[in-house]
Coordinates of C-alpha atoms in Angstrom, one line a residue:
X1 CA 62.9 -73.6 190.9
X2 CA 60.0 -76.0 192.0
X3 CA 60.8 -78.3 194.7
X4 CA 59.7 -82.3 195.3
X5 CA 56.3 -82.0 196.0
X6 CA 56.6 -85.2 198.6
X7 CA 60.2 -84.6 200.1
X8 CA 61.8 -81.3 200.9
X9 CA 65.3 -81.0 198.4
X10 CA 68.0 -78.4 199.1
X11 CA 69.6 -77.7 195.5
X12 CA 73.0 -76.2 194.9
X13 CA 73.8 -74.6 191.7
X14 CA 76.7 -75.7 189.4
X15 CA 78.5 -74.2 187.1
X16 CA 80.5 -75.1 184.2
X17 CA 79.3 -76.8 180.9
X18 CA 78.0 -80.7 180.1
X19 CA 80.6 -82.9 178.7
X20 CA 79.4 -85.1 176.0
X21 CA 77.1 -88.0 177.3
X22 CA 78.0 -91.4 177.0
X23 CA 74.7 -93.6 176.6
X24 CA 74.6 -96.7 179.2
X25 CA 74.4 -100.3 177.4
X26 CA 70.9 -101.7 177.0
X27 CA 69.7 -103.7 180.1
X28 CA 69.4 -107.2 179.9
X29 CA 67.0 -108.8 182.4
X30 CA 67.8 -110.4 186.0
X31 CA 65.4 -113.1 187.0
X32 CA 65.7 -113.2 190.7
X33 CA 63.6 -115.6 192.7
X34 CA 60.1 -114.9 193.6
X35 CA 59.7 -111.5 196.1
X36 CA 58.2 -112.1 199.1
X37 CA 55.5 -109.4 200.2
X38 CA 55.1 -107.5 203.7
X39 CA 51.9 -108.1 205.0
X40 CA 49.3 -105.7 203.7
X41 CA 48.5 -105.0 207.6
X42 CA 52.1 -103.9 208.7
X43 CA 52.1 -101.8 205.3
X44 CA 48.8 -100.2 206.8
X45 CA 50.5 -99.9 210.4
X46 CA 53.5 -97.9 209.1
X47 CA 51.5 -95.6 206.8
X48 CA 52.8 -96.8 203.2
X49 CA 49.0 -97.7 202.2
X50 CA 48.2 -93.9 202.0
X51 CA 49.5 -91.9 198.9
X52 CA 50.2 -89.2 201.3
X53 CA 52.9 -91.0 202.8
X54 CA 56.1 -91.8 201.5
X55 CA 59.3 -94.0 202.3
X56 CA 62.1 -92.3 203.2
X57 CA 65.6 -93.4 204.6
X58 CA 65.9 -97.3 205.1
X59 CA 68.2 -99.9 206.4
X60 CA 68.4 -103.7 206.8
X61 CA 70.0 -104.8 209.9
X62 CA 73.3 -106.8 209.5
X63 CA 71.6 -110.3 209.4
X64 CA 69.0 -108.8 207.0
X65 CA 66.1 -110.1 209.4
X66 CA 65.0 -106.5 210.1
X67 CA 63.8 -103.4 207.8
X68 CA 64.1 -100.0 209.6
X69 CA 62.0 -97.5 207.9
X70 CA 61.7 -94.0 208.0
X71 CA 57.7 -93.3 206.5
X72 CA 57.1 -89.4 206.0
X73 CA 53.4 -88.5 205.6
X74 CA 54.5 -84.8 205.2
X75 CA 52.3 -82.3 207.2
X76 CA 49.4 -84.3 207.6
X77 CA 48.6 -85.6 211.1
X78 CA 50.3 -88.4 210.4
X79 CA 53.5 -87.0 210.2
X80 CA 56.8 -89.0 210.3
X81 CA 57.5 -91.9 211.9
X82 CA 60.5 -94.7 211.8
X83 CA 59.5 -98.2 212.3
X84 CA 61.5 -101.5 212.8
X85 CA 60.1 -104.2 210.5
X86 CA 60.5 -108.1 211.9
X87 CA 60.5 -109.6 208.1
X88 CA 60.0 -113.1 209.8
X89 CA 57.0 -112.2 212.1
X90 CA 55.6 -109.7 209.9
X91 CA 55.3 -107.3 212.3
X92 CA 56.3 -103.9 213.1
X93 CA 57.0 -101.7 216.3
X94 CA 57.8 -97.7 216.3
X95 CA 61.6 -97.2 216.4
X96 CA 60.7 -93.3 217.4
X97 CA 57.4 -91.4 218.9
X98 CA 55.7 -89.6 215.9
X99 CA 57.7 -86.7 214.8
X100 CA 55.6 -84.4 213.3
X101 CA 55.6 -82.6 209.7
X102 CA 58.6 -82.4 207.8
X103 CA 61.1 -79.5 208.9
X104 CA 60.6 -76.6 205.9
X105 CA 64.1 -74.9 207.2
X106 CA 65.6 -78.3 206.9
X107 CA 69.2 -78.0 204.1
X108 CA 71.1 -80.1 202.1
X109 CA 69.0 -83.3 202.3
X110 CA 67.1 -85.6 199.9
X111 CA 64.5 -87.0 202.0
X112 CA 63.5 -85.2 205.4
X113 CA 66.9 -85.1 207.3
X114 CA 66.1 -88.5 208.8
X115 CA 68.8 -91.1 209.0
X116 CA 68.8 -94.5 210.0
X117 CA 71.9 -96.8 211.0
X118 CA 72.4 -100.4 212.5
X119 CA 75.1 -101.2 215.1
X120 CA 74.6 -104.6 216.1
X121 CA 71.2 -105.2 216.9
X122 CA 70.5 -101.6 217.8
X123 CA 69.2 -99.2 215.5
X124 CA 70.2 -95.4 216.0
X125 CA 68.1 -92.7 214.3
X126 CA 69.0 -89.0 214.0
X127 CA 66.2 -86.6 213.0
X128 CA 64.2 -83.5 214.0
X129 CA 61.2 -83.2 215.7
X130 CA 58.4 -80.9 215.6
X131 CA 58.1 -79.2 218.9
X132 CA 55.9 -76.6 220.6
X133 CA 57.6 -73.4 222.2
X134 CA 57.5 -73.4 226.2
X135 CA 54.8 -70.7 226.1
X136 CA 51.5 -70.4 224.7
X137 CA 51.6 -68.7 221.6
X138 CA 55.1 -69.4 220.9
X139 CA 55.8 -70.8 216.9
X140 CA 56.6 -74.5 216.9
X141 CA 60.1 -75.4 215.8
X142 CA 62.1 -78.5 215.0
X143 CA 64.6 -79.8 217.7
X144 CA 67.1 -82.3 216.6
X145 CA 66.4 -85.7 218.4
X146 CA 68.2 -89.1 218.6
X147 CA 67.0 -92.1 219.2
X148 CA 67.8 -95.8 219.5
X149 CA 65.5 -99.0 219.4
X150 CA 65.7 -102.7 219.6
X151 CA 63.5 -104.7 217.6
X152 CA 60.0 -105.4 219.5
X153 CA 61.2 -102.8 222.3
X154 CA 60.0 -99.2 222.8
X155 CA 62.4 -96.6 221.6
X156 CA 64.9 -94.5 223.9
X157 CA 65.5 -90.9 223.9
X158 CA 69.0 -90.1 223.6
X159 CA 71.2 -86.9 224.7
X160 CA 73.5 -87.7 222.2
X161 CA 75.1 -90.5 220.2
X162 CA 77.7 -92.8 220.9
X163 CA 80.9 -91.7 219.5
X164 CA 81.5 -94.2 217.0
X165 CA 78.0 -94.3 215.7
X166 CA 78.2 -90.5 215.1
X167 CA 80.9 -91.1 213.2
X168 CA 79.5 -93.2 211.0
X169 CA 76.6 -90.9 210.6
X170 CA 78.6 -88.0 209.6
X171 CA 80.8 -89.9 207.3
X172 CA 78.6 -92.6 205.3
X173 CA 80.3 -94.7 202.7
X174 CA 80.5 -93.1 199.3
X175 CA 78.7 -89.6 200.2
X176 CA 80.4 -86.4 199.8
X177 CA 79.0 -82.5 200.1
X178 CA 78.6 -81.2 196.7
X179 CA 81.1 -78.8 197.3
X180 CA 83.8 -81.0 197.7
X181 CA 83.4 -82.8 194.3
X182 CA 81.2 -80.9 192.1
X183 CA 80.7 -82.4 189.2
X184 CA 81.0 -80.3 185.6
X185 CA 77.3 -79.7 184.9
X186 CA 75.0 -77.1 183.8
X187 CA 72.1 -78.4 186.1
X188 CA 71.5 -78.0 189.8
X189 CA 73.2 -81.1 191.8
X190 CA 70.7 -82.5 194.6
X191 CA 72.6 -82.0 197.8
X192 CA 73.1 -85.2 199.6
X193 CA 72.9 -86.5 196.0
X194 CA 77.0 -87.0 195.3
X195 CA 78.7 -90.0 195.6
X196 CA 82.3 -91.1 195.0
X197 CA 82.5 -95.3 194.9
X198 CA 86.2 -95.8 194.0
X199 CA 87.1 -94.7 190.6
X200 CA 83.5 -93.8 190.2
X201 CA 81.6 -90.6 190.6
X202 CA 78.0 -90.8 190.8
X203 CA 75.4 -87.9 191.0
X204 CA 71.7 -86.5 190.8
X205 CA 70.9 -83.5 189.4
X206 CA 67.9 -81.5 188.2
X207 CA 67.1 -79.1 185.6
X208 CA 64.9 -75.7 185.6
X209 CA 61.9 -78.1 184.7
X210 CA 62.4 -80.4 187.3
X211 CA 64.0 -83.0 185.0
X212 CA 66.1 -85.6 187.2
X213 CA 69.2 -87.0 185.9
X214 CA 71.4 -89.7 187.3
X215 CA 75.1 -89.7 185.8
X216 CA 78.3 -91.3 186.3
X217 CA 82.0 -90.5 185.7
X218 CA 84.9 -93.1 185.8
X219 CA 88.2 -90.7 186.7
X220 CA 88.2 -87.7 184.3
X221 CA 86.5 -89.9 181.4
X222 CA 83.0 -88.4 179.7
X223 CA 79.9 -88.3 181.6
X224 CA 77.7 -91.4 181.4
X225 CA 74.0 -90.7 181.3
X226 CA 72.1 -93.5 183.5
X227 CA 68.7 -92.4 183.8
X228 CA 66.6 -89.5 183.6
X229 CA 63.1 -88.7 185.0
X230 CA 61.5 -87.4 188.1
X231 CA 62.6 -87.1 191.9
X232 CA 61.8 -91.0 192.0
X233 CA 65.7 -91.3 191.1
X234 CA 66.5 -90.1 194.8
X235 CA 65.7 -93.3 195.8
X236 CA 69.0 -94.5 194.7
X237 CA 70.7 -97.3 196.7
X238 CA 74.6 -98.1 196.0
X239 CA 77.3 -100.1 197.4
X240 CA 81.0 -100.3 196.4
X241 CA 80.2 -102.3 193.3
X242 CA 76.9 -101.3 191.9
X243 CA 74.0 -98.6 191.8
X244 CA 70.3 -99.5 192.5
X245 CA 67.6 -97.2 190.7
X246 CA 64.0 -96.8 189.4
X247 CA 63.5 -96.7 185.7
X248 CA 60.3 -96.5 183.4
X249 CA 61.2 -100.2 182.8
X250 CA 61.4 -101.3 186.3
X251 CA 64.3 -101.5 188.7
X252 CA 68.1 -101.0 187.3
X253 CA 70.8 -102.8 188.8
X254 CA 73.9 -101.3 187.4
X255 CA 77.7 -102.7 187.4
X256 CA 80.0 -99.7 187.8
X257 CA 83.1 -101.6 186.9
X258 CA 81.3 -103.3 183.7
X259 CA 78.9 -100.8 182.8
X260 CA 76.5 -103.0 182.3
X261 CA 72.5 -102.4 183.6
X262 CA 70.3 -105.2 184.6
X263 CA 66.4 -104.8 184.9
X264 CA 64.8 -106.7 187.9
X265 CA 62.1 -108.7 185.9
X266 CA 59.4 -108.8 188.2
X267 CA 59.4 -104.7 188.5
X268 CA 57.6 -102.0 186.7
X269 CA 57.8 -98.2 186.4
X270 CA 55.9 -98.2 189.6
X271 CA 58.7 -99.7 191.4
X272 CA 61.0 -97.8 193.9
X273 CA 64.1 -99.3 195.4
X274 CA 63.9 -98.6 199.2
X275 CA 66.8 -100.2 200.8
X276 CA 69.7 -103.0 199.7
X277 CA 71.6 -105.0 201.8
X278 CA 74.6 -106.0 199.5
X279 CA 76.3 -108.6 201.8
X280 CA 73.1 -110.4 201.7
X281 CA 72.0 -109.2 198.3
X282 CA 68.5 -108.1 199.8
X283 CA 66.5 -105.4 198.2
X284 CA 63.0 -104.0 199.6
X285 CA 61.1 -102.0 197.2
X286 CA 57.5 -100.9 197.0
X287 CA 55.5 -101.6 193.9
X288 CA 51.7 -100.9 193.2
X289 CA 51.7 -103.8 191.0
X290 CA 52.0 -106.5 193.7
X291 CA 55.3 -108.0 194.7
X292 CA 54.9 -110.1 191.7
X293 CA 54.6 -107.4 189.3
X294 CA 51.5 -109.4 187.8
X295 CA 48.6 -107.1 189.5
X296 CA 46.8 -104.3 188.1
X297 CA 48.3 -100.9 189.6
X298 CA 46.5 -100.3 193.0
X299 CA 47.7 -100.4 196.7
X300 CA 51.2 -100.1 197.5
X301 CA 53.3 -103.3 198.3
X302 CA 56.5 -103.6 200.3
X303 CA 58.5 -106.1 198.7
X304 CA 62.0 -108.0 199.8
X305 CA 63.6 -109.7 197.2
X306 CA 67.1 -111.8 196.9
X307 CA 69.1 -110.7 194.0
X308 CA 71.2 -113.6 192.2

């Protein structure tokens, strides 16, 4: 089975036959206020201007003033690093040192094993770091590392995470191990990609041809296929009421209870959601068509949008 060329994915085989699919309603357009573009200088600084680098896990601070973003450049010299972007000042500071290439031995991950979490004004990062052996000739290995950082300050290496922060990392809202809530499907379920949100179950799976599906089920009802495409669907964002995901028509905001999708009008097929702050209805996404969606495909932009 093939794996995602831009991210290491562990896939867990599932068993039973697929239930009859219910297709979602046709998406209505949602016209938000114009997005704001993070400066191209910041995009270059953090590596997103390179086609070899991709956004990984990200999170807004609680007040929405800062965006923590993991940028993964794979096995290239740039490697991986987590950044904090000051959205008002259009400036970025590192939240970790360079982390080296992605861990080829990582398991049950959608991105590269890096997770970010804000607690007050402090960002916490759990990740793995490429580390050289103690003696010449020893193989490189990937060691578990923890960091904390405040905007504009140098990152601090931690021996361990605070207990409350560790608990949040271990039990993120809505996410379940595949083994606990394995949906009925004859495809493979992307590990770290199954979510129970209230009475709804949502999951990402793929078939033998690397076609990727986003599906939902309410209780024990029929399975509903929301979208199918490629590995871009692993950029799914969610909160207690909605799913936010890319599609061939742009970013879709799907109301779980109403069963109604809405397309963000300024986005197109290239747009990828990066982070979502439900309390402020603030969305970060990338686009190669500029943040207004009107430019010809070109350099990647990082856009901040407030949804109605």
